[in-house]
PDB file of C-alpha atoms in Angstrom:
ATOM      1  CA  UNK J   1      -3.163   9.314  -2.807  1.00  0.00           C
ATOM      2  CA  UNK J   2      -3.386   6.925   0.099  1.00  0.00           C
ATOM      3  CA  UNK J   3      -4.424   8.173   3.537  1.00  0.00           C
ATOM      4  CA  UNK J   4      -4.012   6.097   6.702  1.00  0.00           C
ATOM      5  CA  UNK J   5      -5.721   6.959   9.978  1.00  0.00           C
ATOM      6  CA  UNK J   6      -4.576   5.317  13.226  1.00  0.00           C
ATOM      7  CA  UNK J   7      -6.270   5.142  16.622  1.00  0.00           C
ATOM      8  CA  UNK J   8      -5.783   5.560  19.483  1.00  0.00           C
ATOM      9  CA  UNK J   9      -2.890   7.999  19.647  1.00  0.00           C
ATOM     10  CA  UNK J  10      -2.001   6.781  23.139  1.00  0.00           C
ATOM     11  CA  UNK J  11      -2.786   3.513  24.863  1.00  0.00           C
ATOM     12  CA  UNK J  12      -2.011   2.574  28.445  1.00  0.00           C
ATOM     13  CA  UNK J  13      -2.470  -1.000  29.702  1.00  0.00           C
ATOM     14  CA  UNK J  14      -1.461  -3.136  32.634  1.00  0.00           C
ATOM     15  CA  UNK J  15       1.067  -5.883  32.132  1.00  0.00           C
ATOM     16  CA  UNK J  16      -0.688  -9.026  30.958  1.00  0.00           C
ATOM     17  CA  UNK J  17      -3.614  -7.193  29.378  1.00  0.00           C
ATOM     18  CA  UNK J  18      -4.271  -7.078  25.650  1.00  0.00           C
ATOM     19  CA  UNK J  19      -3.745  -4.041  23.439  1.00  0.00           C
ATOM     20  CA  UNK J  20      -5.526  -3.264  20.185  1.00  0.00           C
ATOM     21  CA  UNK J  21      -4.566  -0.586  17.675  1.00  0.00           C
ATOM     22  CA  UNK J  22      -6.768   0.164  14.681  1.00  0.00           C
ATOM     23  CA  UNK J  23      -6.068   1.690  11.287  1.00  0.00           C
ATOM     24  CA  UNK J  24      -8.163   2.609   8.303  1.00  0.00           C
ATOM     25  CA  UNK J  25      -6.951   3.270   4.781  1.00  0.00           C
ATOM     26  CA  UNK J  26      -8.480   5.047   1.831  1.00  0.00           C
ATOM     27  CA  UNK J  27      -7.055   3.403  -1.308  1.00  0.00           C
ATOM     28  CA  UNK J  28      -8.776   0.144  -2.178  1.00  0.00           C
ATOM     29  CA  UNK J  29      -5.758  -0.771  -4.335  1.00  0.00           C
ATOM     30  CA  UNK J  30      -3.509  -1.067  -1.275  1.00  0.00           C
ATOM     31  CA  UNK J  31      -2.497  -4.675  -0.778  1.00  0.00           C
ATOM     32  CA  UNK J  32       0.266  -4.775   1.828  1.00  0.00           C
ATOM     33  CA  UNK J  33      -0.032  -3.624   5.423  1.00  0.00           C
ATOM     34  CA  UNK J  34       3.039  -3.730   7.680  1.00  0.00           C
ATOM     35  CA  UNK J  35       3.241  -2.741  11.326  1.00  0.00           C
ATOM     36  CA  UNK J  36       6.378  -1.141  12.711  1.00  0.00           C
ATOM     37  CA  UNK J  37       7.536  -0.726  16.305  1.00  0.00           C
ATOM     38  CA  UNK J  38       9.728   2.255  17.091  1.00  0.00           C
ATOM     39  CA  UNK J  39      11.439   2.679  20.415  1.00  0.00           C
ATOM     40  CA  UNK J  40      12.574   6.125  21.458  1.00  0.00           C
ATOM     41  CA  UNK J  41      15.450   7.275  19.266  1.00  0.00           C
ATOM     42  CA  UNK J  42      15.586   3.986  17.394  1.00  0.00           C
ATOM     43  CA  UNK J  43      14.753   2.858  13.878  1.00  0.00           C
ATOM     44  CA  UNK J  44      11.288   1.546  12.973  1.00  0.00           C
ATOM     45  CA  UNK J  45      11.339  -2.256  13.043  1.00  0.00           C
ATOM     46  CA  UNK J  46       8.864  -4.485  11.269  1.00  0.00           C
ATOM     47  CA  UNK J  47       6.938  -6.645  13.722  1.00  0.00           C
ATOM     48  CA  UNK J  48       4.286  -8.179  11.517  1.00  0.00           C
ATOM     49  CA  UNK J  49       2.698  -7.647   8.129  1.00  0.00           C
ATOM     50  CA  UNK J  50      -0.338  -8.857   6.232  1.00  0.00           C
ATOM     51  CA  UNK J  51      -1.134  -9.098   2.577  1.00  0.00           C
ATOM     52  CA  UNK J  52      -4.556  -8.492   1.138  1.00  0.00           C
ATOM     53  CA  UNK J  53      -5.164 -12.125   0.223  1.00  0.00           C
ATOM     54  CA  UNK J  54      -5.462 -13.149   3.891  1.00  0.00           C
ATOM     55  CA  UNK J  55      -7.704 -11.929   6.675  1.00  0.00           C
ATOM     56  CA  UNK J  56      -5.568 -12.709   9.701  1.00  0.00           C
ATOM     57  CA  UNK J  57      -1.982 -13.475  10.606  1.00  0.00           C
ATOM     58  CA  UNK J  58      -0.508 -14.417  13.951  1.00  0.00           C
ATOM     59  CA  UNK J  59       3.028 -14.521  15.313  1.00  0.00           C
ATOM     60  CA  UNK J  60       3.225 -15.568  18.965  1.00  0.00           C
ATOM     61  CA  UNK J  61       1.653 -12.749  21.005  1.00  0.00           C
ATOM     62  CA  UNK J  62       1.050 -10.510  17.996  1.00  0.00           C
ATOM     63  CA  UNK J  63      -1.750 -10.778  15.471  1.00  0.00           C
ATOM     64  CA  UNK J  64      -3.058  -8.607  12.686  1.00  0.00           C
ATOM     65  CA  UNK J  65      -6.499  -8.700  11.104  1.00  0.00           C
ATOM     66  CA  UNK J  66      -7.563  -7.169   7.806  1.00  0.00           C
ATOM     67  CA  UNK J  67     -11.046  -6.263   6.591  1.00  0.00           C
ATOM     68  CA  UNK J  68     -10.710  -5.290   2.936  1.00  0.00           C
ATOM     69  CA  UNK J  69     -14.373  -4.421   2.558  1.00  0.00           C
ATOM     70  CA  UNK J  70     -14.269  -1.920   5.379  1.00  0.00           C
ATOM     71  CA  UNK J  71     -10.678  -0.926   4.576  1.00  0.00           C
ATOM     72  CA  UNK J  72      -9.397  -1.335   8.080  1.00  0.00           C
ATOM     73  CA  UNK J  73      -6.776  -3.435   9.807  1.00  0.00           C
ATOM     74  CA  UNK J  74      -5.847  -3.933  13.418  1.00  0.00           C
ATOM     75  CA  UNK J  75      -2.886  -4.977  15.547  1.00  0.00           C
ATOM     76  CA  UNK J  76      -3.552  -7.165  18.558  1.00  0.00           C
ATOM     77  CA  UNK J  77      -0.951  -7.737  21.264  1.00  0.00           C
ATOM     78  CA  UNK J  78      -1.813 -10.263  23.948  1.00  0.00           C
ATOM     79  CA  UNK J  79      -0.163 -10.780  27.337  1.00  0.00           C
ATOM     80  CA  UNK J  80       1.553  -7.418  27.096  1.00  0.00           C
ATOM     81  CA  UNK J  81       4.931  -6.929  28.728  1.00  0.00           C
ATOM     82  CA  UNK J  82       6.734  -3.720  29.730  1.00  0.00           C
ATOM     83  CA  UNK J  83       9.166  -4.204  26.847  1.00  0.00           C
ATOM     84  CA  UNK J  84       6.226  -3.846  24.456  1.00  0.00           C
ATOM     85  CA  UNK J  85       6.146  -0.156  25.390  1.00  0.00           C
ATOM     86  CA  UNK J  86       6.976   1.825  22.242  1.00  0.00           C
ATOM     87  CA  UNK J  87       5.364   3.746  19.399  1.00  0.00           C
ATOM     88  CA  UNK J  88       3.563   1.538  16.909  1.00  0.00           C
ATOM     89  CA  UNK J  89       2.920   2.598  13.325  1.00  0.00           C
ATOM     90  CA  UNK J  90       0.626   1.004  10.809  1.00  0.00           C
ATOM     91  CA  UNK J  91       1.306   1.517   7.121  1.00  0.00           C
ATOM     92  CA  UNK J  92      -0.155   0.704   3.748  1.00  0.00           C
ATOM     93  CA  UNK J  93       1.275   0.346   0.311  1.00  0.00           C
ATOM     94  CA  UNK J  94      -0.604   1.649  -2.696  1.00  0.00           C
ATOM     95  CA  UNK J  95       0.178  -1.054  -5.178  1.00  0.00           C
ATOM     96  CA  UNK J  96      -1.328   0.503  -8.261  1.00  0.00           C
ATOM     97  CA  UNK J  97       0.039   2.420 -11.204  1.00  0.00           C
ATOM     98  CA  UNK J  98       3.505   3.839 -10.805  1.00  0.00           C
ATOM     99  CA  UNK J  99       3.744   3.163  -7.097  1.00  0.00           C
ATOM    100  CA  UNK J 100       7.017   1.509  -6.190  1.00  0.00           C
ATOM    101  CA  UNK J 101       6.120   0.374  -2.753  1.00  0.00           C
ATOM    102  CA  UNK J 102       6.284   3.664  -0.880  1.00  0.00           C
ATOM    103  CA  UNK J 103       4.745   3.332   2.540  1.00  0.00           C
ATOM    104  CA  UNK J 104       2.004   5.609   3.815  1.00  0.00           C
ATOM    105  CA  UNK J 105       2.115   5.603   7.609  1.00  0.00           C
ATOM    106  CA  UNK J 106      -0.477   6.244  10.263  1.00  0.00           C
ATOM    107  CA  UNK J 107       0.156   8.841  12.921  1.00  0.00           C
ATOM    108  CA  UNK J 108       1.408   6.343  15.491  1.00  0.00           C
ATOM    109  CA  UNK J 109       0.205   4.960  18.815  1.00  0.00           C
ATOM    110  CA  UNK J 110       2.219   5.390  21.983  1.00  0.00           C
ATOM    111  CA  UNK J 111       1.752   2.153  23.917  1.00  0.00           C
ATOM    112  CA  UNK J 112       2.677   2.121  27.593  1.00  0.00           C
ATOM    113  CA  UNK J 113       2.602  -1.160  29.499  1.00  0.00           C
ATOM    114  CA  UNK J 114       2.631  -0.677  33.260  1.00  0.00           C
ATOM    115  CA  UNK J 115       4.278  -3.399  35.376  1.00  0.00           C
TER     116      UNK J 115
ATOM    117  CA  UNK X   1      24.581  -9.130   7.407  1.00  0.00           C
ATOM    118  CA  UNK X   2      24.801  -5.443   8.139  1.00  0.00           C
ATOM    119  CA  UNK X   3      21.617  -3.464   8.167  1.00  0.00           C
ATOM    120  CA  UNK X   4      20.895  -0.031   6.765  1.00  0.00           C
ATOM    121  CA  UNK X   5      23.238   2.596   8.147  1.00  0.00           C
ATOM    122  CA  UNK X   6      22.990   6.364   8.093  1.00  0.00           C
ATOM    123  CA  UNK X   7      25.361   9.186   8.884  1.00  0.00           C
ATOM    124  CA  UNK X   8      25.622  11.474  10.624  1.00  0.00           C
ATOM    125  CA  UNK X   9      23.251  10.366  13.376  1.00  0.00           C
ATOM    126  CA  UNK X  10      22.814  13.956  14.533  1.00  0.00           C
ATOM    127  CA  UNK X  11      23.264  17.189  12.676  1.00  0.00           C
ATOM    128  CA  UNK X  12      22.850  20.734  13.917  1.00  0.00           C
ATOM    129  CA  UNK X  13      22.768  23.379  11.227  1.00  0.00           C
ATOM    130  CA  UNK X  14      22.305  27.103  11.242  1.00  0.00           C
ATOM    131  CA  UNK X  15      19.442  28.375   9.159  1.00  0.00           C
ATOM    132  CA  UNK X  16      20.647  28.860   5.610  1.00  0.00           C
ATOM    133  CA  UNK X  17      23.348  26.204   5.724  1.00  0.00           C
ATOM    134  CA  UNK X  18      23.441  23.285   3.330  1.00  0.00           C
ATOM    135  CA  UNK X  19      23.481  19.736   4.739  1.00  0.00           C
ATOM    136  CA  UNK X  20      24.146  16.311   3.266  1.00  0.00           C
ATOM    137  CA  UNK X  21      22.780  13.120   4.794  1.00  0.00           C
ATOM    138  CA  UNK X  22      24.148   9.732   3.818  1.00  0.00           C
ATOM    139  CA  UNK X  23      22.447   6.340   3.572  1.00  0.00           C
ATOM    140  CA  UNK X  24      24.148   2.972   3.116  1.00  0.00           C
ATOM    141  CA  UNK X  25      21.464   0.427   2.216  1.00  0.00           C
ATOM    142  CA  UNK X  26      21.695  -3.289   2.712  1.00  0.00           C
ATOM    143  CA  UNK X  27      24.138  -4.646   0.141  1.00  0.00           C
ATOM    144  CA  UNK X  28      22.419  -5.693  -3.061  1.00  0.00           C
ATOM    145  CA  UNK X  29      19.114  -4.007  -2.310  1.00  0.00           C
ATOM    146  CA  UNK X  30      17.662  -2.464  -5.433  1.00  0.00           C
ATOM    147  CA  UNK X  31      15.117  -0.140  -3.849  1.00  0.00           C
ATOM    148  CA  UNK X  32      15.950   2.791  -1.610  1.00  0.00           C
ATOM    149  CA  UNK X  33      13.484   5.162   0.033  1.00  0.00           C
ATOM    150  CA  UNK X  34      13.883   8.387   1.984  1.00  0.00           C
ATOM    151  CA  UNK X  35      11.290   9.393   4.571  1.00  0.00           C
ATOM    152  CA  UNK X  36      10.963  12.452   6.803  1.00  0.00           C
ATOM    153  CA  UNK X  37       9.668  11.973  10.347  1.00  0.00           C
ATOM    154  CA  UNK X  38       8.587  15.070  12.242  1.00  0.00           C
ATOM    155  CA  UNK X  39       8.428  14.888  16.030  1.00  0.00           C
ATOM    156  CA  UNK X  40       5.487  12.793  17.172  1.00  0.00           C
ATOM    157  CA  UNK X  41       4.439  11.879  13.642  1.00  0.00           C
ATOM    158  CA  UNK X  42       4.703   8.917  11.337  1.00  0.00           C
ATOM    159  CA  UNK X  43       7.352   8.893   8.604  1.00  0.00           C
ATOM    160  CA  UNK X  44       6.379  10.602   5.363  1.00  0.00           C
ATOM    161  CA  UNK X  45       7.688   9.564   1.959  1.00  0.00           C
ATOM    162  CA  UNK X  46      10.184  11.847   0.243  1.00  0.00           C
ATOM    163  CA  UNK X  47      11.707   9.993  -2.691  1.00  0.00           C
ATOM    164  CA  UNK X  48      12.421   6.572  -4.182  1.00  0.00           C
ATOM    165  CA  UNK X  49      15.343   5.086  -6.126  1.00  0.00           C
ATOM    166  CA  UNK X  50      15.472   1.897  -8.121  1.00  0.00           C
ATOM    167  CA  UNK X  51      19.203   1.304  -8.465  1.00  0.00           C
ATOM    168  CA  UNK X  52      20.548   4.685  -9.623  1.00  0.00           C
ATOM    169  CA  UNK X  53      17.266   5.885 -11.124  1.00  0.00           C
ATOM    170  CA  UNK X  54      15.149   8.285  -9.092  1.00  0.00           C
ATOM    171  CA  UNK X  55      11.690   7.110 -10.083  1.00  0.00           C
ATOM    172  CA  UNK X  56       9.575   9.059  -7.623  1.00  0.00           C
ATOM    173  CA  UNK X  57      10.378  12.382  -6.003  1.00  0.00           C
ATOM    174  CA  UNK X  58       6.820  13.440  -5.394  1.00  0.00           C
ATOM    175  CA  UNK X  59       7.328  13.766  -1.632  1.00  0.00           C
ATOM    176  CA  UNK X  60      10.209  16.230  -1.696  1.00  0.00           C
ATOM    177  CA  UNK X  61       8.771  19.347  -0.009  1.00  0.00           C
ATOM    178  CA  UNK X  62      10.632  21.936  -2.062  1.00  0.00           C
ATOM    179  CA  UNK X  63      13.339  22.406  -4.646  1.00  0.00           C
ATOM    180  CA  UNK X  64      15.788  22.853  -1.771  1.00  0.00           C
ATOM    181  CA  UNK X  65      15.695  19.088  -1.328  1.00  0.00           C
ATOM    182  CA  UNK X  66      17.773  16.963  -3.663  1.00  0.00           C
ATOM    183  CA  UNK X  67      18.658  13.269  -3.552  1.00  0.00           C
ATOM    184  CA  UNK X  68      21.028  11.121  -5.548  1.00  0.00           C
ATOM    185  CA  UNK X  69      22.245   7.534  -5.762  1.00  0.00           C
ATOM    186  CA  UNK X  70      24.831   7.711  -8.544  1.00  0.00           C
ATOM    187  CA  UNK X  71      26.139   4.142  -8.388  1.00  0.00           C
ATOM    188  CA  UNK X  72      22.997   2.432  -7.253  1.00  0.00           C
ATOM    189  CA  UNK X  73      24.167   1.824  -3.695  1.00  0.00           C
ATOM    190  CA  UNK X  74      24.920   4.717  -1.321  1.00  0.00           C
ATOM    191  CA  UNK X  75      22.450   7.585  -1.432  1.00  0.00           C
ATOM    192  CA  UNK X  76      22.758  11.193  -0.302  1.00  0.00           C
ATOM    193  CA  UNK X  77      19.924  13.515   0.612  1.00  0.00           C
ATOM    194  CA  UNK X  78      20.945  17.135   0.337  1.00  0.00           C
ATOM    195  CA  UNK X  79      19.039  20.061   1.774  1.00  0.00           C
ATOM    196  CA  UNK X  80      20.058  23.498   0.612  1.00  0.00           C
ATOM    197  CA  UNK X  81      19.510  26.710   2.566  1.00  0.00           C
ATOM    198  CA  UNK X  82      18.028  24.839   5.531  1.00  0.00           C
ATOM    199  CA  UNK X  83      14.981  26.279   7.295  1.00  0.00           C
ATOM    200  CA  UNK X  84      13.703  25.615  10.801  1.00  0.00           C
ATOM    201  CA  UNK X  85      10.797  23.617   9.393  1.00  0.00           C
ATOM    202  CA  UNK X  86      13.325  21.147   7.970  1.00  0.00           C
ATOM    203  CA  UNK X  87      14.084  19.965  11.520  1.00  0.00           C
ATOM    204  CA  UNK X  88      13.092  16.304  11.630  1.00  0.00           C
ATOM    205  CA  UNK X  89      14.472  12.787  11.569  1.00  0.00           C
ATOM    206  CA  UNK X  90      15.383  11.657   8.067  1.00  0.00           C
ATOM    207  CA  UNK X  91      14.995   7.915   7.623  1.00  0.00           C
ATOM    208  CA  UNK X  92      16.357   5.785   4.844  1.00  0.00           C
ATOM    209  CA  UNK X  93      14.935   2.359   4.002  1.00  0.00           C
ATOM    210  CA  UNK X  94      15.873  -0.294   1.490  1.00  0.00           C
ATOM    211  CA  UNK X  95      14.193  -3.354   0.049  1.00  0.00           C
ATOM    212  CA  UNK X  96      15.504  -6.187  -2.041  1.00  0.00           C
ATOM    213  CA  UNK X  97      13.787  -5.748  -5.402  1.00  0.00           C
ATOM    214  CA  UNK X  98      12.232  -2.955  -7.369  1.00  0.00           C
ATOM    215  CA  UNK X  99       8.997  -4.266  -8.745  1.00  0.00           C
ATOM    216  CA  UNK X 100       6.066  -1.929  -9.197  1.00  0.00           C
ATOM    217  CA  UNK X 101       3.454  -2.531  -6.559  1.00  0.00           C
ATOM    218  CA  UNK X 102       5.907  -4.492  -4.501  1.00  0.00           C
ATOM    219  CA  UNK X 103       4.890  -5.948  -1.187  1.00  0.00           C
ATOM    220  CA  UNK X 104       8.421  -6.276   0.081  1.00  0.00           C
ATOM    221  CA  UNK X 105       9.654  -5.556   3.552  1.00  0.00           C
ATOM    222  CA  UNK X 106      11.438  -2.248   3.907  1.00  0.00           C
ATOM    223  CA  UNK X 107      14.354  -2.194   6.329  1.00  0.00           C
ATOM    224  CA  UNK X 108      14.972   1.127   7.992  1.00  0.00           C
ATOM    225  CA  UNK X 109      18.160   2.824   9.043  1.00  0.00           C
ATOM    226  CA  UNK X 110      18.517   4.546  12.438  1.00  0.00           C
ATOM    227  CA  UNK X 111      17.874   7.953  10.920  1.00  0.00           C
ATOM    228  CA  UNK X 112      19.618  11.301  10.987  1.00  0.00           C
ATOM    229  CA  UNK X 113      18.180  13.776  13.456  1.00  0.00           C
ATOM    230  CA  UNK X 114      18.478  17.236  11.907  1.00  0.00           C
ATOM    231  CA  UNK X 115      18.046  20.343  14.006  1.00  0.00           C
ATOM    232  CA  UNK X 116      18.050  23.685  12.240  1.00  0.00           C
ATOM    233  CA  UNK X 117      18.614  26.650  14.521  1.00  0.00           C
TER     234      UNK X 117
END
């Protein structure tokens, strides 16, 4: 099955700096890659996603890039703010065979933005 | 409209007790997923329903875990004879359609935090 590796496990930045989180996946059939933000004790919330037919997607301060050949994708947050502090999870969907869209998550990155 | 809701939000059980966790998906959503999130880890897939049909239960860790969605809306995850290793947050998610290989957004509930003593 699919395996997703996420790095780094913790990331500390100063307010206004950029943050980058990287993920690799194992199943070349995966074609949908969402990123979720989870604040302490809260539900995971989708912040951005990318499909395999595009290489980059941007939404204000957040961008995601996808390299299908290398099977890795990254989350980029620019001009970080303290409210960006949370745990971020990447995920992949194995779209082949009898898969029904179950997400395989990375291990998570704890992002801390210092004022 | 209302998002995915789950109840109870917190559950403390003594080892050996049975528990039932409820998920109310977004109205009209065909697909419903259950995930287990251990402390400090990413969610892990447990089972998937398309309407009332349980099409994938490959992630259920043992036969003590059972899920149902009899009318294609509300779902219940039941854990029999709970063990300490069952302590985790149980997340429910729903998405609009049920196509194989779907690329749809999954909307998560707030989770039920289960602690087995």
